Structures are given as C-alpha cells and as structure tokens.
CSV table of C-alpha atoms (C1' of nucleotides) in Angstrom, one decimal:
chain,number,residue,atom,x,y,z
A,71,MET,CA,67.5,-4.3,143.4
A,72,PRO,CA,70.0,-5.3,140.8
A,73,ASN,CA,73.1,-6.1,143.2
A,74,SER,CA,72.3,-9.6,143.5
A,75,LYS,CA,75.1,-12.0,145.1
A,76,ARG,CA,78.1,-10.0,146.6
A,77,SER,CA,80.7,-10.5,148.8
A,78,PRO,CA,80.3,-8.2,152.4
A,79,SER,CA,83.5,-6.6,151.5
A,80,ASP,CA,83.5,-5.9,147.8
A,81,CYS,CA,79.7,-5.5,146.6
A,82,GLY,CA,80.5,-3.9,143.3
A,83,PHE,CA,83.2,-2.1,144.7
A,84,PRO,CA,86.9,-1.8,144.0
A,85,ALA,CA,88.5,-5.0,145.4
A,86,GLY,CA,89.8,-5.0,148.9
A,87,THR,CA,87.1,-2.6,150.0
A,88,LEU,CA,86.1,-3.3,153.7
A,89,SER,CA,82.5,-3.1,155.1
A,90,VAL,CA,82.4,-1.4,158.6
A,91,GLY,CA,82.2,-4.4,160.4
A,92,GLU,CA,85.2,-5.8,158.8
A,93,VAL,CA,87.1,-2.7,159.7
A,94,ALA,CA,85.9,-3.0,163.4
A,95,LYS,CA,87.1,-6.5,163.5
A,96,ARG,CA,90.4,-5.7,161.9
A,97,SER,CA,91.3,-2.4,163.8
A,98,GLY,CA,89.9,-3.3,167.0
A,99,VAL,CA,87.6,-0.5,167.3
A,100,ALA,CA,84.0,-0.7,167.8
A,101,VAL,CA,81.5,0.1,164.7
A,102,SER,CA,80.2,2.8,166.7
A,103,THR,CA,83.5,4.4,167.0
A,104,LEU,CA,84.0,4.3,163.6
A,105,HIS,CA,80.9,6.1,162.9
A,106,PHE,CA,81.9,8.5,165.3
A,107,TYR,CA,85.2,9.0,163.7
A,108,GLU,CA,83.4,9.5,160.4
A,109,THR,CA,81.5,12.3,161.6
A,110,LYS,CA,84.3,14.0,163.2
A,111,GLY,CA,86.1,13.6,159.5
A,112,LEU,CA,89.0,11.5,160.8
A,113,ILE,CA,88.2,9.0,158.4
A,114,ARG,CA,85.9,8.7,155.1
A,115,SER,CA,84.0,6.2,153.4
A,116,LEU,CA,82.2,5.4,150.0
A,117,ARG,CA,78.7,4.2,150.0
A,118,THR,CA,76.8,1.1,148.4
A,119,GLU,CA,73.6,1.6,146.5
A,120,GLY,CA,72.0,0.3,149.7
A,121,ASN,CA,73.8,3.2,151.6
A,122,GLN,CA,76.2,1.0,153.6
A,123,ARG,CA,79.4,1.9,154.0
A,124,ARG,CA,82.7,0.8,152.3
A,125,TYR,CA,86.2,1.5,153.0
A,126,PRO,CA,89.3,1.4,151.1
A,127,ARG,CA,91.8,-0.6,153.2
A,128,GLY,CA,94.2,2.3,153.8
A,129,VAL,CA,91.7,3.1,156.4
A,130,LEU,CA,93.2,0.3,158.5
A,131,ARG,CA,96.4,2.3,158.6
A,132,ARG,CA,94.6,5.7,159.3
A,133,VAL,CA,92.7,4.1,162.3
A,134,ALA,CA,96.2,2.7,163.7
A,135,VAL,CA,97.8,6.1,163.4
A,136,ILE,CA,94.9,7.8,165.2
A,137,LYS,CA,95.0,5.2,167.9
A,138,VAL,CA,98.7,5.5,168.1
A,139,ALA,CA,98.2,9.5,168.3
A,140,GLN,CA,95.6,9.0,171.0
A,141,ARG,CA,97.9,7.0,173.2
A,142,THR,CA,100.6,10.1,173.1
A,143,GLY,CA,97.3,12.3,174.4
A,144,ILE,CA,96.7,14.2,171.2
A,145,PRO,CA,92.9,14.9,171.4
A,146,LEU,CA,90.9,13.7,168.4
A,147,ALA,CA,90.5,17.6,166.7
A,148,SER,CA,94.3,17.9,166.7
A,149,ILE,CA,94.7,14.4,165.1
A,150,GLN,CA,91.9,15.3,162.4
A,151,THR,CA,93.8,18.5,161.7
A,152,ALA,CA,97.2,16.7,160.9
A,153,LEU,CA,95.3,14.1,158.8
A,154,ALA,CA,93.8,16.5,156.9
A,155,ARG,CA,97.1,17.7,155.8
A,156,LEU,CA,97.8,14.1,154.3
A,157,PRO,CA,97.9,14.0,150.4
A,158,ASP,CA,94.3,14.1,149.0
A,159,GLY,CA,94.1,12.0,145.8
A,160,ARG,CA,97.4,9.2,146.5
A,161,ALA,CA,97.6,7.0,149.4
A,162,PRO,CA,99.9,8.3,152.1
A,163,THR,CA,103.7,7.0,151.6
A,164,ALA,CA,105.8,5.9,154.6
A,165,ASP,CA,107.2,9.5,154.5
A,166,ASP,CA,104.1,10.9,155.0
A,167,TRP,CA,103.5,8.9,157.9
A,168,ALA,CA,106.8,9.6,159.3
A,169,GLU,CA,106.1,13.4,159.0
A,170,LEU,CA,103.2,12.9,161.3
A,171,SER,CA,105.2,10.6,163.8
A,172,ARG,CA,107.7,13.4,164.0
A,173,ALA,CA,105.3,16.2,164.7
A,174,TRP,CA,103.6,14.0,167.3
A,175,ARG,CA,107.0,12.9,168.8
A,176,ALA,CA,107.7,16.5,169.8
A,177,GLU,CA,104.5,16.9,171.2
A,178,LEU,CA,104.8,14.1,173.4
A,179,ASP,CA,108.6,15.1,174.1
A,180,GLU,CA,107.1,18.0,175.6
A,181,ARG,CA,104.6,16.3,177.8
A,182,ILE,CA,106.8,14.1,179.2
A,183,LEU,CA,109.3,17.0,180.1
A,184,ARG,CA,106.3,18.6,181.9
A,185,LEU,CA,105.6,15.6,183.6
A,186,ALA,CA,109.3,15.1,184.7
A,187,GLN,CA,109.5,18.7,186.0
A,188,LEU,CA,106.5,18.1,188.1
A,189,ARG,CA,108.1,14.8,189.2
A,190,ASP,CA,111.3,16.2,190.4
A,191,GLN,CA,109.4,18.9,192.1
A,192,LEU,CA,107.3,16.6,193.8
A,193,ASP,CA,110.4,14.6,194.9
A,194,ASP,CA,112.0,17.6,196.5
A,195,CYS,CA,108.6,18.2,198.4
A,196,ILE,CA,108.5,14.6,199.8
A,197,GLY,CA,111.7,14.8,201.9
A,198,CYS,CA,110.4,17.9,203.6
A,199,GLY,CA,106.7,18.0,203.3
A,200,CYS,CA,106.8,21.4,201.9
A,201,LEU,CA,103.7,20.7,199.8
A,202,SER,CA,102.0,21.8,203.2
A,203,LEU,CA,104.4,24.9,203.5
A,204,LYS,CA,104.0,28.1,201.7
A,205,THR,CA,107.1,28.4,199.6
A,206,CYS,CA,106.7,25.1,197.6
A,207,PRO,CA,107.2,25.5,194.2
A,208,LEU,CA,104.4,23.1,193.3
A,209,ARG,CA,101.9,25.9,194.5
A,210,ASN,CA,102.3,27.7,191.5
A,211,PRO,CA,101.8,26.1,188.3
A,212,GLN,CA,103.5,29.0,186.3
A,213,ASP,CA,106.8,28.0,187.7
A,214,VAL,CA,106.6,24.7,186.4
A,215,LEU,CA,105.5,25.4,182.8
A,216,SER,CA,108.1,28.3,182.3
A,217,GLY,CA,111.4,27.3,183.9
A,218,GLN,CA,112.3,25.8,187.2
A,219,GLY,CA,114.4,28.4,188.5
A,220,ALA,CA,112.1,31.2,188.6
A,221,GLY,CA,111.2,32.9,191.6
A,222,PRO,CA,108.4,31.7,193.6
A,223,ARG,CA,105.2,33.5,193.2
A,224,LEU,CA,102.8,32.5,195.5
A,225,LEU,CA,99.0,31.8,194.5
A,226,GLU,CA,98.1,32.2,198.1
A,227,PRO,CA,99.7,34.0,200.8
A,228,GLU,CA,98.4,32.0,203.8
A,229,ALA,CA,98.3,33.0,207.2
A,230,GLY,CA,99.1,36.6,206.1
B,43,MET,CA,68.3,37.9,212.8
B,44,PRO,CA,70.6,38.2,215.9
B,45,ASN,CA,73.8,38.2,214.2
B,46,SER,CA,74.8,42.3,213.7
B,47,LYS,CA,78.0,43.4,212.6
B,48,ARG,CA,80.4,40.8,211.4
B,49,SER,CA,83.2,40.5,209.2
B,50,PRO,CA,83.2,38.3,206.0
B,51,SER,CA,85.4,35.7,207.2
B,52,ASP,CA,84.7,35.6,210.8
B,53,CYS,CA,81.0,36.0,211.3
B,54,GLY,CA,80.6,34.1,214.9
B,55,PHE,CA,83.5,31.2,213.6
B,56,PRO,CA,86.3,30.6,215.1
B,57,ALA,CA,89.1,33.2,213.9
B,58,GLY,CA,90.5,32.6,210.4
B,59,THR,CA,87.7,31.1,209.0
B,60,LEU,CA,87.4,31.7,205.3
B,61,SER,CA,84.5,32.8,203.1
B,62,VAL,CA,84.2,31.0,199.8
B,63,GLY,CA,85.0,33.9,198.0
B,64,GLU,CA,88.2,34.6,199.8
B,65,VAL,CA,89.3,30.7,199.3
B,66,ALA,CA,88.6,31.3,195.7
B,67,LYS,CA,90.8,34.5,195.6
B,68,ARG,CA,93.5,32.9,197.5
B,69,SER,CA,93.8,29.6,195.9
B,70,GLY,CA,93.1,30.9,192.5
B,71,VAL,CA,90.2,28.3,191.8
B,72,ALA,CA,86.7,29.8,190.8
B,73,VAL,CA,83.8,29.8,193.5
B,74,SER,CA,81.8,27.5,191.4
B,75,THR,CA,84.7,25.1,191.4
B,76,LEU,CA,84.8,25.3,195.1
B,77,HIS,CA,81.1,24.4,195.1
B,78,PHE,CA,81.9,21.8,192.8
B,79,TYR,CA,84.6,19.9,195.0
B,80,GLU,CA,82.5,20.3,197.7
B,81,THR,CA,79.8,18.2,196.3
B,82,LYS,CA,82.6,15.7,195.2
B,83,GLY,CA,83.7,15.6,198.8
B,84,LEU,CA,87.3,17.0,198.3
B,85,ILE,CA,86.5,19.6,200.3
B,86,ARG,CA,84.2,20.2,203.4
B,87,SER,CA,82.7,23.6,204.9
B,88,LEU,CA,80.7,25.0,208.0
B,89,ARG,CA,77.9,27.1,207.5
B,90,THR,CA,77.0,30.2,209.0
B,91,GLU,CA,73.1,31.1,210.5
B,92,GLY,CA,72.6,32.7,207.1
B,93,ASN,CA,73.8,29.4,205.2
B,94,GLN,CA,77.1,30.6,203.9
B,95,ARG,CA,80.1,28.5,203.6
B,96,ARG,CA,83.0,29.1,206.0
B,97,TYR,CA,86.1,27.2,205.3
B,98,PRO,CA,88.9,26.5,208.0
B,99,ARG,CA,92.1,27.8,206.6
B,100,GLY,CA,93.4,24.4,206.1
B,101,VAL,CA,91.2,24.2,202.9
B,102,LEU,CA,94.0,26.3,201.3
B,103,ARG,CA,96.3,23.7,201.7
B,104,ARG,CA,93.8,21.1,200.8
B,105,VAL,CA,93.2,22.8,197.4
B,106,ALA,CA,96.7,23.4,196.4
B,107,VAL,CA,97.2,19.7,196.7
B,108,ILE,CA,94.4,18.8,194.9
B,109,LYS,CA,95.5,20.9,192.2
B,110,VAL,CA,99.3,19.4,192.3
B,111,ALA,CA,97.4,16.3,192.2
B,112,GLN,CA,95.4,16.9,189.2
B,113,ARG,CA,98.4,18.4,187.3
B,114,THR,CA,99.7,15.1,187.8
B,115,GLY,CA,97.1,13.4,186.0
B,116,ILE,CA,95.0,11.8,188.7
B,117,PRO,CA,91.4,12.1,188.6
B,118,LEU,CA,89.4,13.8,191.0
B,119,ALA,CA,87.8,10.8,192.4
B,120,SER,CA,91.1,9.2,193.1
B,121,ILE,CA,92.1,12.4,195.0
B,122,GLN,CA,89.0,12.2,196.8
B,123,THR,CA,89.8,8.9,198.0
B,124,ALA,CA,93.1,9.6,198.8
B,125,LEU,CA,92.2,12.9,201.0
B,126,ALA,CA,89.6,11.0,202.6
B,127,ARG,CA,92.4,8.7,204.1
B,128,LEU,CA,93.7,12.0,206.0
B,129,PRO,CA,93.3,12.2,209.7
B,130,ASP,CA,89.7,13.2,210.3
B,131,GLY,CA,89.9,14.9,213.7
B,132,ARG,CA,93.2,17.0,213.7
B,133,ALA,CA,94.8,18.8,211.0
B,134,PRO,CA,97.1,16.9,208.3
B,135,THR,CA,100.8,17.1,209.2
B,136,ALA,CA,103.8,17.5,206.8
B,137,ASP,CA,104.1,13.7,207.0
B,138,ASP,CA,100.5,13.2,206.3
B,139,TRP,CA,100.9,15.2,202.9
B,140,ALA,CA,104.4,13.6,202.4
B,141,GLU,CA,102.5,10.2,202.4
B,142,LEU,CA,100.1,11.5,199.7
B,143,SER,CA,103.1,12.9,197.9
B,144,ARG,CA,105.0,9.6,197.8
B,145,ALA,CA,101.7,7.6,196.5
B,146,TRP,CA,101.0,10.5,193.8
B,147,ARG,CA,104.9,10.5,192.6
B,148,ALA,CA,104.8,6.8,192.2
B,149,GLU,CA,101.5,7.2,189.9
B,150,LEU,CA,103.3,10.0,187.9
B,151,ASP,CA,106.1,8.0,187.5
B,152,GLU,CA,104.4,5.0,186.0
B,153,ARG,CA,103.0,7.6,183.5
B,154,ILE,CA,106.1,9.0,182.4
B,155,LEU,CA,107.4,5.4,181.9
B,156,ARG,CA,104.6,4.9,179.6
B,157,LEU,CA,104.9,7.7,177.6
B,158,ALA,CA,108.7,7.3,177.6
B,159,GLN,CA,108.1,4.0,176.0
B,160,LEU,CA,105.4,5.1,173.4
B,161,ARG,CA,108.0,7.8,172.4
B,162,ASP,CA,111.1,5.2,172.2
B,163,GLN,CA,108.8,3.1,169.7
B,164,LEU,CA,107.5,6.0,168.2
B,165,ASP,CA,111.2,7.0,167.6
B,166,ASP,CA,112.1,4.0,166.1
B,167,CYS,CA,109.2,4.1,163.7
B,168,ILE,CA,110.0,7.8,162.5
B,169,GLY,CA,113.1,6.3,160.8
B,170,CYS,CA,111.6,3.6,158.8
B,171,GLY,CA,108.1,4.9,158.2
B,172,CYS,CA,106.9,1.5,159.7
B,173,LEU,CA,103.8,2.9,161.3
B,174,SER,CA,102.4,2.2,158.2
B,175,LEU,CA,103.6,-1.5,158.0
B,176,LYS,CA,101.9,-4.3,159.7
B,177,THR,CA,104.9,-5.2,162.2
B,178,CYS,CA,105.2,-1.9,163.6
B,179,PRO,CA,104.9,-2.2,167.8
B,180,LEU,CA,102.9,0.6,167.8
B,181,ARG,CA,99.9,-1.1,166.4
B,182,ASN,CA,99.6,-3.1,169.5
B,183,PRO,CA,98.8,-1.3,172.7
B,184,GLN,CA,99.5,-4.6,175.0
B,185,ASP,CA,102.9,-4.8,173.8
B,186,VAL,CA,103.7,-1.2,175.0
B,187,LEU,CA,101.7,-1.5,178.2
B,188,SER,CA,103.3,-4.9,179.3
B,189,GLY,CA,107.0,-5.3,178.4
B,190,GLN,CA,108.9,-3.7,175.4
B,191,GLY,CA,110.3,-7.2,174.5
B,192,ALA,CA,107.3,-9.0,173.7
B,193,GLY,CA,106.9,-10.5,170.4
B,194,PRO,CA,104.2,-8.3,168.2
B,195,ARG,CA,101.0,-9.4,168.1
B,196,LEU,CA,99.0,-7.6,165.3
B,197,LEU,CA,95.7,-5.8,165.6
B,198,GLU,CA,95.2,-6.0,161.8
B,199,PRO,CA,96.7,-8.7,159.5
B,200,GLU,CA,96.4,-6.0,156.8
B,201,ALA,CA,96.3,-7.3,153.3
B,202,GLY,CA,95.7,-10.9,154.2
C,78,DG,C1',61.7,-17.1,150.0
C,79,DT,C1',62.4,-16.2,154.4
C,80,DA,C1',65.1,-15.6,158.5
C,81,DA,C1',68.9,-14.0,160.6
C,82,DA,C1',72.9,-11.2,160.5
C,83,DA,C1',74.8,-6.8,159.5
C,84,DC,C1',74.1,-2.4,158.6
C,85,DC,C1',71.5,2.4,158.6
C,86,DT,C1',70.1,7.0,161.0
C,87,DC,C1',69.2,9.7,164.9
C,88,DA,C1',68.9,10.8,169.4
C,89,DA,C1',69.8,9.7,174.0
C,90,DC,C1',73.0,8.8,177.7
C,91,DC,C1',77.5,8.5,180.2
C,92,DA,C1',81.9,10.4,182.6
C,93,DA,C1',84.6,13.9,183.8
C,94,DA,C1',85.4,18.6,185.1
C,95,DG,C1',83.7,22.3,185.5
C,96,DT,C1',80.7,27.0,184.1
C,97,DT,C1',76.7,30.0,183.5
C,98,DG,C1',72.4,31.6,184.6
C,99,DA,C1',68.0,32.2,187.2
C,100,DG,C1',65.9,33.4,191.2
C,101,DA,C1',66.5,34.1,195.8
C,102,DT,C1',68.8,35.3,200.2
C,103,DC,C1',72.6,37.5,203.0
C,104,DA,C1',75.7,40.8,204.9
C,105,DA,C1',77.7,45.6,204.7
C,106,DG,C1',78.4,50.1,204.1
C,107,DC,C1',76.5,54.7,203.6
D,113,DG,C1',66.5,51.7,205.2
D,114,DC,C1',68.4,50.5,201.5
D,115,DT,C1',71.5,49.6,197.6
D,116,DT,C1',75.1,46.7,196.3
D,117,DG,C1',78.1,42.9,196.5
D,118,DA,C1',78.4,38.2,198.0
D,119,DT,C1',76.5,34.2,198.4
D,120,DC,C1',72.7,30.6,198.1
D,121,DT,C1',70.8,26.1,195.3
D,122,DC,C1',69.5,24.2,191.6
D,123,DA,C1',69.4,23.1,186.7
D,124,DA,C1',71.1,23.5,182.3
D,125,DC,C1',75.2,23.4,179.2
D,126,DT,C1',80.2,22.5,177.9
D,127,DT,C1',83.9,19.4,175.7
D,128,DT,C1',85.9,15.0,174.7
D,129,DG,C1',85.3,10.5,173.3
D,130,DG,C1',82.5,7.6,172.8
D,131,DT,C1',78.0,4.0,174.0
D,132,DT,C1',73.4,2.6,173.6
D,133,DG,C1',69.2,1.8,171.9
D,134,DA,C1',65.0,2.4,168.8
D,135,DG,C1',62.9,1.5,164.4
D,136,DG,C1',64.0,0.7,159.7
D,137,DT,C1',66.7,-1.4,155.7
D,138,DT,C1',70.2,-4.2,153.2
D,139,DT,C1',72.6,-8.5,152.8
D,140,DT,C1',73.8,-12.9,153.3
D,141,DA,C1',72.3,-17.7,154.0
D,142,DC,C1',69.9,-21.7,154.1
DNA sequence: GTAAAACCTCAACCAAAGTTGAGATCAAGC
DNA sequence: GCTTGATCTCAACTTTGGTTGAGGTTTTAC
C-alpha cells in the first residue's frame, strides 16, 4: 500500500476533503444516515484507494439543506429530485440555494394553509360538538382540500 | 347452525348493528383498515355466532373522529390513547367529543406554529441566500424549536 | 509492528399505517 | 342445495427514513 502517512480528511485528495466520520460530526447526522443518503442519491462521494469515502466540503451545505427541507415535511425523494437540478460541475451559488428555498417555501405555505383550514373547522366544531353530528364539515376531507364554502357532501349518511 | 334467515347487519344483534363491509362503505375506509384499527384497539366489535364482526353504529362516529385526528397529524397510537379515555359504558356525548377536539386543536396549533416559524426563517433566508452561509438560523433545529431570538448555535463550523 | 479506531459492505431489523393474498368459512339468493 | 359474495385469520409485503450488527479492511497512533 503506497499511501503511508496521511491525515483522515486528506489522504491524497484535494485539500479540505472530509471523511464520513468528519461529515457526521460536523453535520450532526449519523454515519449510517450519510451512507443511506448516498444510496438515495442525495449526496455523492469520491473514494480513496482503500475504498473509503471522501466528501468535498460542499457536502455540509447539502446535508444542512436536506435537513431543513425535511423539517418542512418534504420527503427525501422530492429533496433528491430538487437537489438533482442543481448545477453539476460548479458548486451551487447562493442564488441556486435561494431558488430551492423559494420552491420549498411554497410547499410549506401550502401545508400551513391546509392545517390552518383544518384548525378553523375544528374550532367551529368545538363549541357545538358537531364532530359527532352528521353535518360536520370535518367529516368530509374533500371540503377541506378544495374550498371551504363548498356544500357538505357526507361520507356517511349515519342513521339513514 | 340454528341461525337461519337474517339480514346482514342484524343477524340476532341489537337493531342497527353494522357489518364490517357496511362500516367500510359508510365511513369510506377499507375493510382491511377496519381490521387493522381493531388490532390497534381503536375500534371494537362484537361477533356473531359465525365469528363475523358486528359494530354498534357509534363506530361510524369513532372512525370519523379517527380520520379527523389523523389529518391533524396525530399518530394512531396517540389517537388510541385519547379514545381510550372516552366513557366505557355509555355512548360518548357531544361534550366528550368536544373535549377531544380541544386537545387536538392544541396540538394542531403547536404544529402550525412550528411550521410558521420555519417558514419565516426560510423567508429571511431566501433574500440573502444565507441557507448556504454559516450563520443561517435554519442550520440549527434547536433554535427553531425553542424560541426564535436565541443566539445561533451552529451545527457545523464549516471552513474552520 | 501491532493494537485500536475508523471505515467498508451487506443484510436484517424497526416503526407507522396500512395493503395484498391464500386458504377457509359464513350467509344469502335462487 | 348450490353458487356467489362477504367475511374470517394469518402471514407477507409496501413505503419512508433510517438503525444495528456481522464480518472484514484501512488508517492511525504508539
């Protein structure tokens, strides 16, 4: 083996390359999770002669972004798709990231809106106990998803 | 077998008892899901002599409530716990349901609040592209979860 | 030059919330 | 009385987002 004394993050690779353990420590995600992300195409790595992963430091950004997106409720598969649209050769710019943020903000908005609608209706129902009555709008998901004023279409006639 | 001519929903049981297929049709959930809910203790059934399930009609309410709770993002296990606190002998009153709604509304509020905080921070970040910079508050989940003004504690020093 | 720490792959397992299918029984209509 | 539809149980499979462990290699450190 011709590679003798080398630092863990820099054994023959461009300066600033990180081992999986270092990425784990600095990003706060487990090594196993990084492996997992790699199998899902969310991150990529180079390999040393000894087959160990070496990450460009940009991976820290990527992982941070993945975590943010996850917290907004976006599934990994969608995150992967979004990340795949980032420029391939160069490192992403602030604008590239901002573009992603914008898209995800929209999705987040959507989710918040839906939950707020649900809350308002739950609100209406608390006072009257109508959750147990047949006209309760909460009984019909369709109403919640597509406009609040729509005529109630019941899922269950209940008591004929 | 001594049970000769009987209607599907009423073969020897109190009037208004429902078969699993009827509950499925009227509640909009699959038969398999009802079975599943039963194994999880979310609903209960009586059995005919032939071992088929018969539900009291109150089950429709219960299923409707389960679905509402699910839409607010509450896991089935928690729903089960909540439902288990309903009165055992008598059918739940409007007040009983309202009590549940109140609790779930609080949880829903909490979730909305968290998402809104996340959105606001994402908002701040879109303009400046700071998602890629080391001071971005989004990098640190703790900040988001426990107060917005807290000093940013970084997950990753990034670039030493 | 050797021991320990870090790393590798691959497979199995976990939880949640169900769905699907096999093989058997029940119930109802003609 | 027989066929058809509904139901039964039980096990296996699905997806998402990972974790855990076995068995083996690499790298680092003394």
